[in-house]
Amino acid sequence: MDVKNTTGRWTALQVMQDAPVIPVIVLNDVAHAVPLARALVAGGIRMLEVTLRTPQALECIERIAKEVPEAVIGAGTIRSAADAQASVKAGALFGVSPGYTRNVGQACRDLGLPLLPGVATGSEVMMAQEDGFTELKFFPAMQAGGPAMLKAWSGPFFDVKFCPTGGVTLQNAPEFLALPNVVCVGGSWIVPTDAMKSGDWGRITQLCLDTVALKKKPA
């Protein structure tokens, strides 16, 4: 579905609503960036989180932003204001962080970069919410309590929407997506390393198609 607003900008909720999964992408080879993005888009996944876990990540973001306009490129593993600034300069349209600090939150607001902050405890949810963030990444999802934790949070944090990431697979994603406070999940299963290394882009597109077929709950 097309949830882009009329200004051409995206909100964190719109990023979450676009598909059942946001791929968590680790790129070690710049040459893989554009064909991977095209394979993901062909499979119905256009919100792409390229993590800042490799020295090549920012260049990969820049290439995708320039060469695959159908994709909405985001930067993951934002841990500092400098990360946020570099991501926006490279062309990122949204950001994802493994945790939350007010410095990172303020930097993203100043830059106009929609952010999905990472949380793993109730206190972190409250801190992010105090700063105006109501769409959050639950990370690491399985290690921090999985679907049971999100069910427990649905009471006190009834007005917060989550994207669980960390240990999520095609097999357990439906359990997360069935929860009313989960809009989408984050996962790396649709970007397997061996498929990227071998250039098997058709396999990645098929994994996307299988994932898009999962039912997701409206926010």
mmCIF file of C-alpha atoms in Angstrom:
data_model
loop_
_atom_site.group_PDB
_atom_site.id
_atom_site.type_symbol
_atom_site.label_atom_id
_atom_site.label_comp_id
_atom_site.label_asym_id
_atom_site.label_seq_id
_atom_site.Cartn_x
_atom_site.Cartn_y
_atom_site.Cartn_z
ATOM 1 C CA MET A 1 0.000 0.000 0.000
ATOM 2 C CA ASP A 2 1.081 3.549 -0.605
ATOM 3 C CA VAL A 3 1.147 5.449 2.670
ATOM 4 C CA LYS A 4 3.384 8.291 1.520
ATOM 5 C CA ASN A 5 2.034 11.659 2.555
ATOM 6 C CA THR A 6 1.522 14.628 0.291
ATOM 7 C CA THR A 7 4.692 16.403 1.398
ATOM 8 C CA GLY A 8 6.890 13.573 0.134
ATOM 9 C CA ARG A 9 8.234 13.006 3.658
ATOM 10 C CA TRP A 10 7.733 9.952 5.815
ATOM 11 C CA THR A 11 6.731 9.477 9.424
ATOM 12 C CA ALA A 12 8.009 6.607 11.543
ATOM 13 C CA LEU A 13 4.524 5.084 11.562
ATOM 14 C CA GLN A 14 4.287 5.239 7.779
ATOM 15 C CA VAL A 15 7.647 3.485 7.500
ATOM 16 C CA MET A 16 6.321 0.726 9.773
ATOM 17 C CA GLN A 17 2.994 0.387 7.952
ATOM 18 C CA ASP A 18 4.380 -0.121 4.463
ATOM 19 C CA ALA A 19 5.101 -3.864 4.712
ATOM 20 C CA PRO A 20 5.156 -6.623 7.350
ATOM 21 C CA VAL A 21 8.960 -6.464 7.619
ATOM 22 C CA ILE A 22 11.764 -3.928 7.508
ATOM 23 C CA PRO A 23 14.876 -5.789 6.354
ATOM 24 C CA VAL A 24 17.929 -5.434 8.580
ATOM 25 C CA ILE A 25 20.729 -5.219 6.034
ATOM 26 C CA VAL A 26 24.467 -5.605 6.629
ATOM 27 C CA LEU A 27 26.474 -4.807 3.502
ATOM 28 C CA ASN A 28 30.165 -5.625 3.229
ATOM 29 C CA ASP A 29 30.389 -5.070 -0.537
ATOM 30 C CA VAL A 30 29.264 -1.807 -2.126
ATOM 31 C CA ALA A 31 28.650 -3.681 -5.386
ATOM 32 C CA HIS A 32 25.786 -5.560 -3.706
ATOM 33 C CA ALA A 33 23.884 -2.454 -2.617
ATOM 34 C CA VAL A 34 21.969 -1.534 -5.767
ATOM 35 C CA PRO A 35 21.081 -5.048 -7.015
ATOM 36 C CA LEU A 36 19.984 -5.998 -3.500
ATOM 37 C CA ALA A 37 17.757 -2.936 -3.228
ATOM 38 C CA ARG A 38 16.223 -3.690 -6.618
ATOM 39 C CA ALA A 39 15.573 -7.311 -5.620
ATOM 40 C CA LEU A 40 13.867 -6.215 -2.397
ATOM 41 C CA VAL A 41 11.697 -3.635 -4.160
ATOM 42 C CA ALA A 42 10.738 -6.224 -6.791
ATOM 43 C CA GLY A 43 9.478 -8.418 -3.954
ATOM 44 C CA GLY A 44 7.334 -5.675 -2.446
ATOM 45 C CA ILE A 45 9.738 -4.428 0.242
ATOM 46 C CA ARG A 46 10.823 -0.822 -0.196
ATOM 47 C CA MET A 47 11.625 0.340 3.370
ATOM 48 C CA LEU A 48 15.268 -0.725 3.592
ATOM 49 C CA GLU A 49 17.351 -0.444 6.759
ATOM 50 C CA VAL A 50 21.058 -0.494 5.925
ATOM 51 C CA THR A 51 22.879 -0.820 9.228
ATOM 52 C CA LEU A 52 25.949 1.264 10.016
ATOM 53 C CA ARG A 53 27.886 -1.853 10.999
ATOM 54 C CA THR A 54 30.422 -1.802 8.182
ATOM 55 C CA PRO A 55 32.758 0.841 6.769
ATOM 56 C CA GLN A 56 30.890 0.617 3.447
ATOM 57 C CA ALA A 57 27.431 1.301 4.884
ATOM 58 C CA LEU A 58 27.191 5.029 4.155
ATOM 59 C CA GLU A 59 28.370 4.582 0.580
ATOM 60 C CA CYS A 60 25.795 1.811 0.144
ATOM 61 C CA ILE A 61 23.062 4.119 1.429
ATOM 62 C CA GLU A 62 24.192 6.837 -0.957
ATOM 63 C CA ARG A 63 24.192 4.516 -3.967
ATOM 64 C CA ILE A 64 20.750 3.125 -3.214
ATOM 65 C CA ALA A 65 19.362 6.629 -2.651
ATOM 66 C CA LYS A 66 20.690 7.757 -6.029
ATOM 67 C CA GLU A 67 20.134 4.659 -8.161
ATOM 68 C CA VAL A 68 16.993 3.012 -6.740
ATOM 69 C CA PRO A 69 14.434 5.812 -6.342
ATOM 70 C CA GLU A 70 11.640 3.304 -5.706
ATOM 71 C CA ALA A 71 13.339 2.325 -2.441
ATOM 72 C CA VAL A 72 12.978 4.295 0.786
ATOM 73 C CA ILE A 73 16.427 3.986 2.268
ATOM 74 C CA GLY A 74 17.015 4.136 6.002
ATOM 75 C CA ALA A 75 20.055 3.910 8.257
ATOM 76 C CA GLY A 76 20.204 1.452 11.121
ATOM 77 C CA THR A 77 22.505 1.228 14.139
ATOM 78 C CA ILE A 78 22.412 4.989 14.676
ATOM 79 C CA ARG A 79 24.223 5.469 17.988
ATOM 80 C CA SER A 80 25.185 9.141 17.947
ATOM 81 C CA ALA A 81 24.314 12.536 16.538
ATOM 82 C CA ALA A 82 27.242 12.140 14.141
ATOM 83 C CA ASP A 83 25.756 8.876 12.837
ATOM 84 C CA ALA A 84 22.440 10.624 12.220
ATOM 85 C CA GLN A 85 24.095 13.537 10.432
ATOM 86 C CA ALA A 86 26.202 11.264 8.218
ATOM 87 C CA SER A 87 23.142 9.144 7.391
ATOM 88 C CA VAL A 88 21.087 12.132 6.270
ATOM 89 C CA LYS A 89 24.011 13.407 4.203
ATOM 90 C CA ALA A 90 24.188 10.001 2.482
ATOM 91 C CA GLY A 91 20.486 10.136 1.648
ATOM 92 C CA ALA A 92 18.764 8.248 4.472
ATOM 93 C CA LEU A 93 15.058 9.032 4.848
ATOM 94 C CA PHE A 94 14.558 7.334 8.212
ATOM 95 C CA GLY A 95 16.709 6.061 11.043
ATOM 96 C CA VAL A 96 16.725 3.121 13.435
ATOM 97 C CA SER A 97 18.745 2.896 16.644
ATOM 98 C CA PRO A 98 19.619 -0.148 18.791
ATOM 99 C CA GLY A 99 18.844 1.835 21.950
ATOM 100 C CA TYR A 100 17.683 5.295 22.892
ATOM 101 C CA THR A 101 19.445 8.401 24.176
ATOM 102 C CA ARG A 102 18.043 11.886 24.278
ATOM 103 C CA ASN A 103 21.046 13.132 22.327
ATOM 104 C CA VAL A 104 20.241 10.803 19.426
ATOM 105 C CA GLY A 105 16.546 11.632 19.620
ATOM 106 C CA GLN A 106 17.179 15.366 19.553
ATOM 107 C CA ALA A 107 19.670 15.074 16.691
ATOM 108 C CA CYS A 108 17.145 13.185 14.564
ATOM 109 C CA ARG A 109 14.426 15.720 15.335
ATOM 110 C CA ASP A 110 16.761 18.583 14.420
ATOM 111 C CA LEU A 111 17.563 16.844 11.128
ATOM 112 C CA GLY A 112 13.949 15.976 10.367
ATOM 113 C CA LEU A 113 14.916 12.289 10.315
ATOM 114 C CA PRO A 114 12.083 9.959 11.433
ATOM 115 C CA LEU A 115 13.534 7.637 14.079
ATOM 116 C CA LEU A 116 12.565 4.210 15.397
ATOM 117 C CA PRO A 117 14.404 4.148 18.736
ATOM 118 C CA GLY A 118 15.360 0.820 20.247
ATOM 119 C CA VAL A 119 13.945 -0.153 23.647
ATOM 120 C CA ALA A 120 14.170 -3.285 25.780
ATOM 121 C CA THR A 121 12.705 -2.187 29.127
ATOM 122 C CA GLY A 122 9.699 -0.309 30.383
ATOM 123 C CA SER A 123 11.898 2.543 31.597
ATOM 124 C CA GLU A 124 13.327 2.965 28.105
ATOM 125 C CA VAL A 125 9.832 3.034 26.620
ATOM 126 C CA MET A 126 8.878 5.768 29.094
ATOM 127 C CA MET A 127 11.976 7.824 28.316
ATOM 128 C CA ALA A 128 11.399 7.627 24.578
ATOM 129 C CA GLN A 129 7.722 8.442 25.041
ATOM 130 C CA GLU A 130 8.554 11.472 27.200
ATOM 131 C CA ASP A 131 10.574 12.771 24.247
ATOM 132 C CA GLY A 132 7.692 12.320 21.839
ATOM 133 C CA PHE A 133 8.500 8.922 20.307
ATOM 134 C CA THR A 134 5.508 6.567 20.170
ATOM 135 C CA GLU A 135 6.735 4.186 17.441
ATOM 136 C CA LEU A 136 9.580 2.102 18.824
ATOM 137 C CA LYS A 137 11.828 -0.789 17.921
ATOM 138 C CA PHE A 138 11.720 -3.614 20.487
ATOM 139 C CA PHE A 139 15.279 -4.946 20.499
ATOM 140 C CA PRO A 140 16.578 -7.577 20.947
ATOM 141 C CA ALA A 141 13.055 -8.919 20.718
ATOM 142 C CA MET A 142 13.445 -12.622 21.465
ATOM 143 C CA GLN A 143 16.163 -12.135 24.066
ATOM 144 C CA ALA A 144 14.161 -9.397 25.817
ATOM 145 C CA GLY A 145 10.967 -11.390 26.236
ATOM 146 C CA GLY A 146 9.491 -11.935 22.791
ATOM 147 C CA PRO A 147 5.742 -11.794 22.162
ATOM 148 C CA ALA A 148 5.001 -12.311 25.871
ATOM 149 C CA MET A 149 6.773 -9.057 26.771
ATOM 150 C CA LEU A 150 4.868 -7.123 24.110
ATOM 151 C CA LYS A 151 1.592 -8.566 25.383
ATOM 152 C CA ALA A 152 2.487 -7.390 28.878
ATOM 153 C CA TRP A 153 3.371 -3.918 27.583
ATOM 154 C CA SER A 154 0.065 -3.551 25.734
ATOM 155 C CA GLY A 155 -1.601 -2.516 28.987
ATOM 156 C CA PRO A 156 0.628 0.245 30.384
ATOM 157 C CA PHE A 157 1.878 1.302 26.948
ATOM 158 C CA PHE A 158 -1.437 1.052 25.110
ATOM 159 C CA ASP A 159 -0.553 4.059 22.954
ATOM 160 C CA VAL A 160 2.821 2.783 21.707
ATOM 161 C CA LYS A 161 3.427 0.810 18.506
ATOM 162 C CA PHE A 162 6.368 -1.559 18.133
ATOM 163 C CA CYS A 163 8.637 -3.084 15.508
ATOM 164 C CA PRO A 164 10.232 -6.122 17.191
ATOM 165 C CA THR A 165 13.700 -6.931 15.853
ATOM 166 C CA GLY A 166 16.264 -9.499 16.933
ATOM 167 C CA GLY A 167 15.648 -13.214 16.580
ATOM 168 C CA VAL A 168 12.561 -12.678 14.409
ATOM 169 C CA THR A 169 12.164 -15.222 11.601
ATOM 170 C CA LEU A 170 9.643 -16.054 8.899
ATOM 171 C CA GLN A 171 8.383 -18.784 11.236
ATOM 172 C CA ASN A 172 7.793 -16.660 14.356
ATOM 173 C CA ALA A 173 6.932 -13.366 12.624
ATOM 174 C CA PRO A 174 3.184 -14.192 12.443
ATOM 175 C CA GLU A 175 3.031 -14.484 16.249
ATOM 176 C CA PHE A 176 4.451 -10.970 16.569
ATOM 177 C CA LEU A 177 2.322 -9.527 13.769
ATOM 178 C CA ALA A 178 -0.855 -10.850 15.383
ATOM 179 C CA LEU A 179 -0.302 -8.543 18.389
ATOM 180 C CA PRO A 180 -2.309 -5.304 18.271
ATOM 181 C CA ASN A 181 0.688 -3.197 19.345
ATOM 182 C CA VAL A 182 2.960 -4.575 16.606
ATOM 183 C CA VAL A 183 2.835 -2.881 13.196
ATOM 184 C CA CYS A 184 5.752 -4.695 11.531
ATOM 185 C CA VAL A 185 8.867 -6.660 12.394
ATOM 186 C CA GLY A 186 12.524 -6.213 11.546
ATOM 187 C CA GLY A 187 14.495 -9.150 10.222
ATOM 188 C CA SER A 188 17.503 -10.307 8.269
ATOM 189 C CA TRP A 189 16.047 -13.557 6.918
ATOM 190 C CA ILE A 190 15.077 -11.917 3.627
ATOM 191 C CA VAL A 191 18.662 -10.809 2.992
ATOM 192 C CA PRO A 192 20.694 -13.995 3.565
ATOM 193 C CA THR A 193 24.433 -13.496 3.292
ATOM 194 C CA ASP A 194 24.977 -16.498 1.038
ATOM 195 C CA ALA A 195 22.396 -15.226 -1.466
ATOM 196 C CA MET A 196 24.092 -11.828 -1.604
ATOM 197 C CA LYS A 197 27.527 -13.369 -2.045
ATOM 198 C CA SER A 198 26.318 -15.558 -4.903
ATOM 199 C CA GLY A 199 24.215 -12.820 -6.492
ATOM 200 C CA ASP A 200 21.049 -14.872 -6.142
ATOM 201 C CA TRP A 201 18.751 -11.864 -6.278
ATOM 202 C CA GLY A 202 15.806 -13.960 -7.433
ATOM 203 C CA ARG A 203 15.916 -15.905 -4.164
ATOM 204 C CA ILE A 204 15.815 -12.653 -2.200
ATOM 205 C CA THR A 205 12.840 -11.413 -4.223
ATOM 206 C CA GLN A 206 11.007 -14.668 -3.512
ATOM 207 C CA LEU A 207 11.741 -14.384 0.211
ATOM 208 C CA CYS A 208 10.216 -10.904 0.085
ATOM 209 C CA LEU A 209 7.105 -12.180 -1.669
ATOM 210 C CA ASP A 210 6.706 -14.898 0.960
ATOM 211 C CA THR A 211 7.061 -12.308 3.711
ATOM 212 C CA VAL A 212 4.703 -9.754 2.182
ATOM 213 C CA ALA A 213 2.060 -12.500 2.143
ATOM 214 C CA LEU A 214 2.091 -12.517 5.943
ATOM 215 C CA LYS A 215 -0.930 -10.825 7.429
ATOM 216 C CA LYS A 216 -0.167 -7.647 9.337
ATOM 217 C CA LYS A 217 -2.385 -5.743 11.674
ATOM 218 C CA PRO A 218 -3.328 -2.113 10.920
ATOM 219 C CA ALA A 219 -1.954 0.482 13.343
#
